mmCIF file of C-alpha atoms in Angstrom:
data_model
loop_
_atom_site.group_PDB
_atom_site.id
_atom_site.type_symbol
_atom_site.label_atom_id
_atom_site.label_comp_id
_atom_site.label_asym_id
_atom_site.label_seq_id
_atom_site.Cartn_x
_atom_site.Cartn_y
_atom_site.Cartn_z
ATOM 1 C CA MET A 1 0.000 0.000 0.000
ATOM 2 C CA ASP A 2 1.328 3.423 -0.972
ATOM 3 C CA THR A 3 2.043 5.880 1.815
ATOM 4 C CA ALA A 4 0.863 9.489 1.668
ATOM 5 C CA ILE A 5 4.379 10.580 0.699
ATOM 6 C CA GLU A 6 4.640 7.951 -2.035
ATOM 7 C CA GLN A 7 1.296 9.053 -3.467
ATOM 8 C CA ASP A 8 2.513 12.653 -3.366
ATOM 9 C CA LEU A 9 5.762 11.727 -5.144
ATOM 10 C CA ARG A 10 3.912 9.747 -7.808
ATOM 11 C CA SER A 11 1.636 12.744 -8.398
ATOM 12 C CA TRP A 12 4.621 15.128 -8.598
ATOM 13 C CA SER A 13 6.330 12.778 -11.010
ATOM 14 C CA ARG A 14 3.255 12.493 -13.282
ATOM 15 C CA GLU A 15 2.390 16.182 -13.230
ATOM 16 C CA VAL A 16 5.860 17.774 -13.174
ATOM 17 C CA LEU A 17 8.820 15.445 -13.706
ATOM 18 C CA GLU A 18 7.370 13.479 -16.628
ATOM 19 C CA VAL A 19 5.880 16.456 -18.504
ATOM 20 C CA PRO A 20 7.844 17.956 -21.423
ATOM 21 C CA SER A 21 9.250 21.357 -20.480
ATOM 22 C CA LYS A 22 9.859 24.368 -22.699
ATOM 23 C CA HIS A 23 12.845 25.150 -20.451
ATOM 24 C CA LEU A 24 14.498 21.806 -21.309
ATOM 25 C CA LYS A 25 14.140 21.732 -25.104
ATOM 26 C CA GLY A 26 10.875 19.814 -24.814
ATOM 27 C CA MET A 27 12.338 17.118 -22.556
ATOM 28 C CA PRO A 28 10.713 16.373 -19.193
ATOM 29 C CA PRO A 29 12.558 17.428 -16.020
ATOM 30 C CA CYS A 30 13.229 13.751 -15.321
ATOM 31 C CA PRO A 31 13.198 11.760 -18.559
ATOM 32 C CA TYR A 32 13.702 8.506 -16.637
ATOM 33 C CA ALA A 33 10.934 8.881 -14.033
ATOM 34 C CA ARG A 34 7.985 7.380 -15.927
ATOM 35 C CA LYS A 35 9.880 4.233 -16.848
ATOM 36 C CA ALA A 36 11.255 3.782 -13.333
ATOM 37 C CA TRP A 37 7.763 3.960 -11.784
ATOM 38 C CA ARG A 38 6.266 1.735 -14.490
ATOM 39 C CA GLU A 39 8.958 -0.928 -14.053
ATOM 40 C CA ASN A 40 8.675 -0.839 -10.239
ATOM 41 C CA LYS A 41 12.255 0.426 -9.849
ATOM 42 C CA VAL A 42 11.381 3.013 -7.172
ATOM 43 C CA LEU A 43 11.041 2.218 -3.483
ATOM 44 C CA VAL A 44 9.635 4.894 -1.159
ATOM 45 C CA ILE A 45 10.063 4.467 2.578
ATOM 46 C CA GLU A 46 8.131 6.756 4.915
ATOM 47 C CA SER A 47 10.346 6.763 7.978
ATOM 48 C CA SER A 48 9.925 7.612 11.629
ATOM 49 C CA ASN A 49 13.630 6.839 12.220
ATOM 50 C CA PHE A 50 15.123 8.759 9.327
ATOM 51 C CA GLU A 51 18.891 8.544 9.812
ATOM 52 C CA GLU A 52 18.788 4.894 10.820
ATOM 53 C CA ASP A 53 16.656 3.988 7.791
ATOM 54 C CA VAL A 54 18.847 5.999 5.405
ATOM 55 C CA LEU A 55 21.951 4.222 6.701
ATOM 56 C CA ARG A 56 20.261 0.823 6.410
ATOM 57 C CA TYR A 57 19.077 1.383 2.843
ATOM 58 C CA CYS A 58 22.469 2.726 1.798
ATOM 59 C CA ARG A 59 24.162 -0.314 3.302
ATOM 60 C CA ASP A 60 21.707 -2.751 1.673
ATOM 61 C CA PHE A 61 20.916 -0.768 -1.502
ATOM 62 C CA TYR A 62 21.905 -3.487 -3.973
ATOM 63 C CA GLU A 63 19.706 -6.087 -2.279
ATOM 64 C CA PHE A 64 16.510 -4.299 -3.364
ATOM 65 C CA ASP A 65 16.801 -4.356 -7.187
ATOM 66 C CA LYS A 66 15.701 -0.710 -7.382
ATOM 67 C CA GLU A 67 17.098 2.228 -9.325
ATOM 68 C CA LEU A 68 15.951 4.713 -6.714
ATOM 69 C CA ILE A 69 15.228 4.392 -3.028
ATOM 70 C CA VAL A 70 13.608 7.392 -1.366
ATOM 71 C CA ILE A 71 13.665 7.696 2.403
ATOM 72 C CA ALA A 72 11.210 10.384 3.521
ATOM 73 C CA THR A 73 10.158 11.767 6.870
ATOM 74 C CA TYR A 74 7.861 14.372 8.361
ATOM 75 C CA ASP A 75 10.411 14.795 11.185
ATOM 76 C CA ILE A 76 12.405 17.424 9.328
ATOM 77 C CA PRO A 77 16.004 17.925 10.486
ATOM 78 C CA ASP A 78 17.854 21.220 10.317
ATOM 79 C CA ILE A 79 18.854 21.881 6.689
ATOM 80 C CA ASP A 80 22.562 22.232 7.533
ATOM 81 C CA ASP A 81 22.507 18.983 9.503
ATOM 82 C CA LEU A 82 20.818 17.216 6.586
ATOM 83 C CA SER A 83 23.417 18.613 4.173
ATOM 84 C CA ALA A 84 26.261 17.369 6.377
ATOM 85 C CA PHE A 85 24.590 13.955 6.743
ATOM 86 C CA THR A 86 24.102 13.666 2.968
ATOM 87 C CA ALA A 87 27.707 14.673 2.273
ATOM 88 C CA ALA A 88 28.901 12.007 4.728
ATOM 89 C CA LEU A 89 26.714 9.400 3.010
ATOM 90 C CA ASN A 90 28.350 10.155 -0.329
ATOM 91 C CA ILE A 91 31.803 9.821 1.221
ATOM 92 C CA ASN A 92 31.033 6.645 3.160
ATOM 93 C CA HIS A 93 29.140 4.950 0.301
ATOM 94 C CA PRO A 94 31.262 5.769 -2.762
ATOM 95 C CA SER A 95 29.267 3.538 -5.127
ATOM 96 C CA LEU A 96 26.056 5.438 -4.320
ATOM 97 C CA HIS A 97 24.758 8.911 -5.048
ATOM 98 C CA CYS A 98 22.651 10.387 -2.245
ATOM 99 C CA MET A 99 20.753 13.603 -2.793
ATOM 100 C CA GLN A 100 18.670 15.537 -0.288
ATOM 101 C CA PHE A 101 15.395 17.371 -0.615
ATOM 102 C CA HIS A 102 14.509 19.759 2.173
ATOM 103 C CA PRO A 103 11.410 22.007 2.276
ATOM 104 C CA GLU A 104 13.552 25.025 3.212
ATOM 105 C CA TYR A 105 15.434 24.799 -0.094
ATOM 106 C CA GLY A 106 13.391 24.573 -3.228
ATOM 107 C CA ALA A 107 13.712 24.855 -6.975
ATOM 108 C CA ASP A 108 12.778 28.560 -6.720
ATOM 109 C CA ASP A 109 15.893 29.142 -4.626
ATOM 110 C CA ALA A 110 17.997 27.467 -7.316
ATOM 111 C CA ASP A 111 16.419 29.355 -10.268
ATOM 112 C CA MET A 112 15.218 26.076 -11.778
ATOM 113 C CA ASP A 113 12.042 27.303 -13.494
ATOM 114 C CA PHE A 114 11.478 23.963 -15.174
ATOM 115 C CA LEU A 115 10.555 22.536 -11.774
ATOM 116 C CA THR A 116 8.370 25.425 -10.615
ATOM 117 C CA ASP A 117 6.615 26.514 -13.822
ATOM 118 C CA ASN A 118 3.549 24.331 -13.152
ATOM 119 C CA SER A 119 0.356 24.238 -11.109
ATOM 120 C CA TRP A 120 1.102 21.083 -9.085
ATOM 121 C CA GLU A 121 0.337 21.192 -5.376
ATOM 122 C CA SER A 122 1.312 18.661 -2.777
ATOM 123 C CA SER A 123 -1.505 16.527 -1.407
ATOM 124 C CA THR A 124 0.139 16.093 1.981
ATOM 125 C CA VAL A 125 -0.870 18.233 4.923
ATOM 126 C CA TYR A 126 2.638 18.359 6.379
ATOM 127 C CA GLU A 127 5.974 19.101 4.734
ATOM 128 C CA TYR A 128 8.554 16.352 4.522
ATOM 129 C CA CYS A 129 12.181 15.919 3.588
ATOM 130 C CA MET A 130 13.824 13.114 1.648
ATOM 131 C CA ILE A 131 17.082 11.492 0.716
ATOM 132 C CA PHE A 132 17.225 9.867 -2.704
ATOM 133 C CA ILE A 133 19.648 6.945 -3.008
ATOM 134 C CA GLN A 134 20.887 5.760 -6.409
ATOM 135 C CA ASP A 135 23.789 3.854 -7.938
ATOM 136 C CA LEU A 136 26.420 6.483 -8.800
ATOM 137 C CA ARG A 137 27.529 4.820 -12.057
ATOM 138 C CA LEU A 138 23.959 4.594 -13.358
ATOM 139 C CA VAL A 139 23.254 8.225 -12.447
ATOM 140 C CA VAL A 140 26.418 9.462 -14.192
ATOM 141 C CA ALA A 141 25.712 7.354 -17.304
ATOM 142 C CA ALA A 142 22.137 8.695 -17.497
ATOM 143 C CA SER A 143 23.408 12.231 -16.938
ATOM 144 C CA ASP A 144 25.977 11.827 -19.723
ATOM 145 C CA ARG A 145 23.210 10.813 -22.151
ATOM 146 C CA LEU A 146 21.169 13.878 -21.196
ATOM 147 C CA GLU A 147 24.159 16.181 -21.422
ATOM 148 C CA ALA A 148 24.794 15.051 -24.998
ATOM 149 C CA LEU A 149 21.253 16.242 -25.813
ATOM 150 C CA GLY A 150 21.837 19.703 -24.310
ATOM 151 C CA TYR A 151 19.535 18.960 -21.395
ATOM 152 C CA TYR A 152 21.591 20.857 -18.817
ATOM 153 C CA SER A 153 21.750 24.145 -20.735
ATOM 154 C CA ALA A 154 18.799 25.433 -18.635
ATOM 155 C CA TYR A 155 20.544 24.680 -15.356
ATOM 156 C CA PRO A 156 22.159 27.492 -13.378
ATOM 157 C CA ARG A 157 25.924 27.015 -13.353
ATOM 158 C CA ASP A 158 26.182 26.226 -9.619
ATOM 159 C CA GLU A 159 23.404 23.621 -9.824
ATOM 160 C CA TYR A 160 25.041 22.073 -12.893
ATOM 161 C CA GLU A 161 28.352 21.939 -11.022
ATOM 162 C CA GLU A 162 26.717 20.307 -7.990
ATOM 163 C CA LEU A 163 24.430 17.865 -9.794
ATOM 164 C CA VAL A 164 26.547 16.856 -12.777
ATOM 165 C CA VAL A 165 30.215 17.747 -12.455
ATOM 166 C CA ASN A 166 30.675 16.778 -8.822
ATOM 167 C CA ARG A 167 28.940 13.425 -9.351
ATOM 168 C CA LYS A 168 31.212 12.632 -12.256
ATOM 169 C CA ARG A 169 34.247 13.789 -10.279
ATOM 170 C CA ARG A 170 33.291 11.372 -7.486
ATOM 171 C CA LEU A 171 32.980 8.545 -9.987
ATOM 172 C CA THR A 172 36.384 9.227 -11.512
ATOM 173 C CA ASP A 173 37.948 9.828 -8.089
ATOM 174 C CA GLY A 174 39.078 13.320 -9.055
ATOM 175 C CA ASN A 175 40.796 12.328 -12.293
ATOM 176 C CA GLU A 176 42.277 15.542 -13.739
ATOM 177 C CA THR A 177 41.152 14.704 -17.284
ATOM 178 C CA SER A 178 37.547 14.479 -16.102
ATOM 179 C CA ARG A 179 37.843 17.853 -14.362
ATOM 180 C CA ASP A 180 39.119 19.443 -17.555
ATOM 181 C CA GLU A 181 36.265 17.869 -19.490
ATOM 182 C CA ALA A 182 33.769 19.113 -16.923
ATOM 183 C CA ARG A 183 35.160 22.657 -17.143
ATOM 184 C CA ARG A 184 34.925 22.526 -20.936
ATOM 185 C CA ARG A 185 31.291 21.426 -20.747
ATOM 186 C CA ILE A 186 30.408 24.184 -18.289
ATOM 187 C CA GLN A 187 31.958 26.756 -20.613
ATOM 188 C CA GLU A 188 30.023 25.324 -23.567
ATOM 189 C CA ASN A 189 26.770 25.481 -21.585
ATOM 190 C CA ASP A 190 27.485 29.060 -20.527
ATOM 191 C CA ALA A 191 28.136 30.004 -24.157
ATOM 192 C CA ARG A 192 24.775 28.505 -25.184
ATOM 193 C CA ARG A 193 22.855 30.655 -22.677
#
């Protein structure tokens, strides 16, 4: 049975993430979302013991045969504490990519119009925060395919650096050639804007 948060995420995915966006050259904000939901590759856990559950699902991620595991809670931690926790997860689980969502930091703050230019409203009464857990190699490979299509040209430079370049840098363990390639791509994206 779907939890209230899972229902909310499915609605957000259908009405925002899977819808073609004029900001992204007609591509949806998450071109992989529809398929992942359809193929049952997403697991959403509504947690009352957030940190413990995040650690457990990071540790056992590959046992679940999922592309994305979302741990969500209504017990919202301080945003700086969540950022530090997420950074530690990415260090301690180098094969995974963990990304946080906190209600105090939204797409509006990041100038990501393609996520806010819609009429979707959450169906939950209370706000919640989440950590998304994915396989780092799969995320980087999917990101590389999107980058080749010009998908990231609508991203603000700092968000592009955080979401794309830093992930790839983690995968290549700081390889200097990858950094140079990332810089070149940022410059190309800036030139396109």
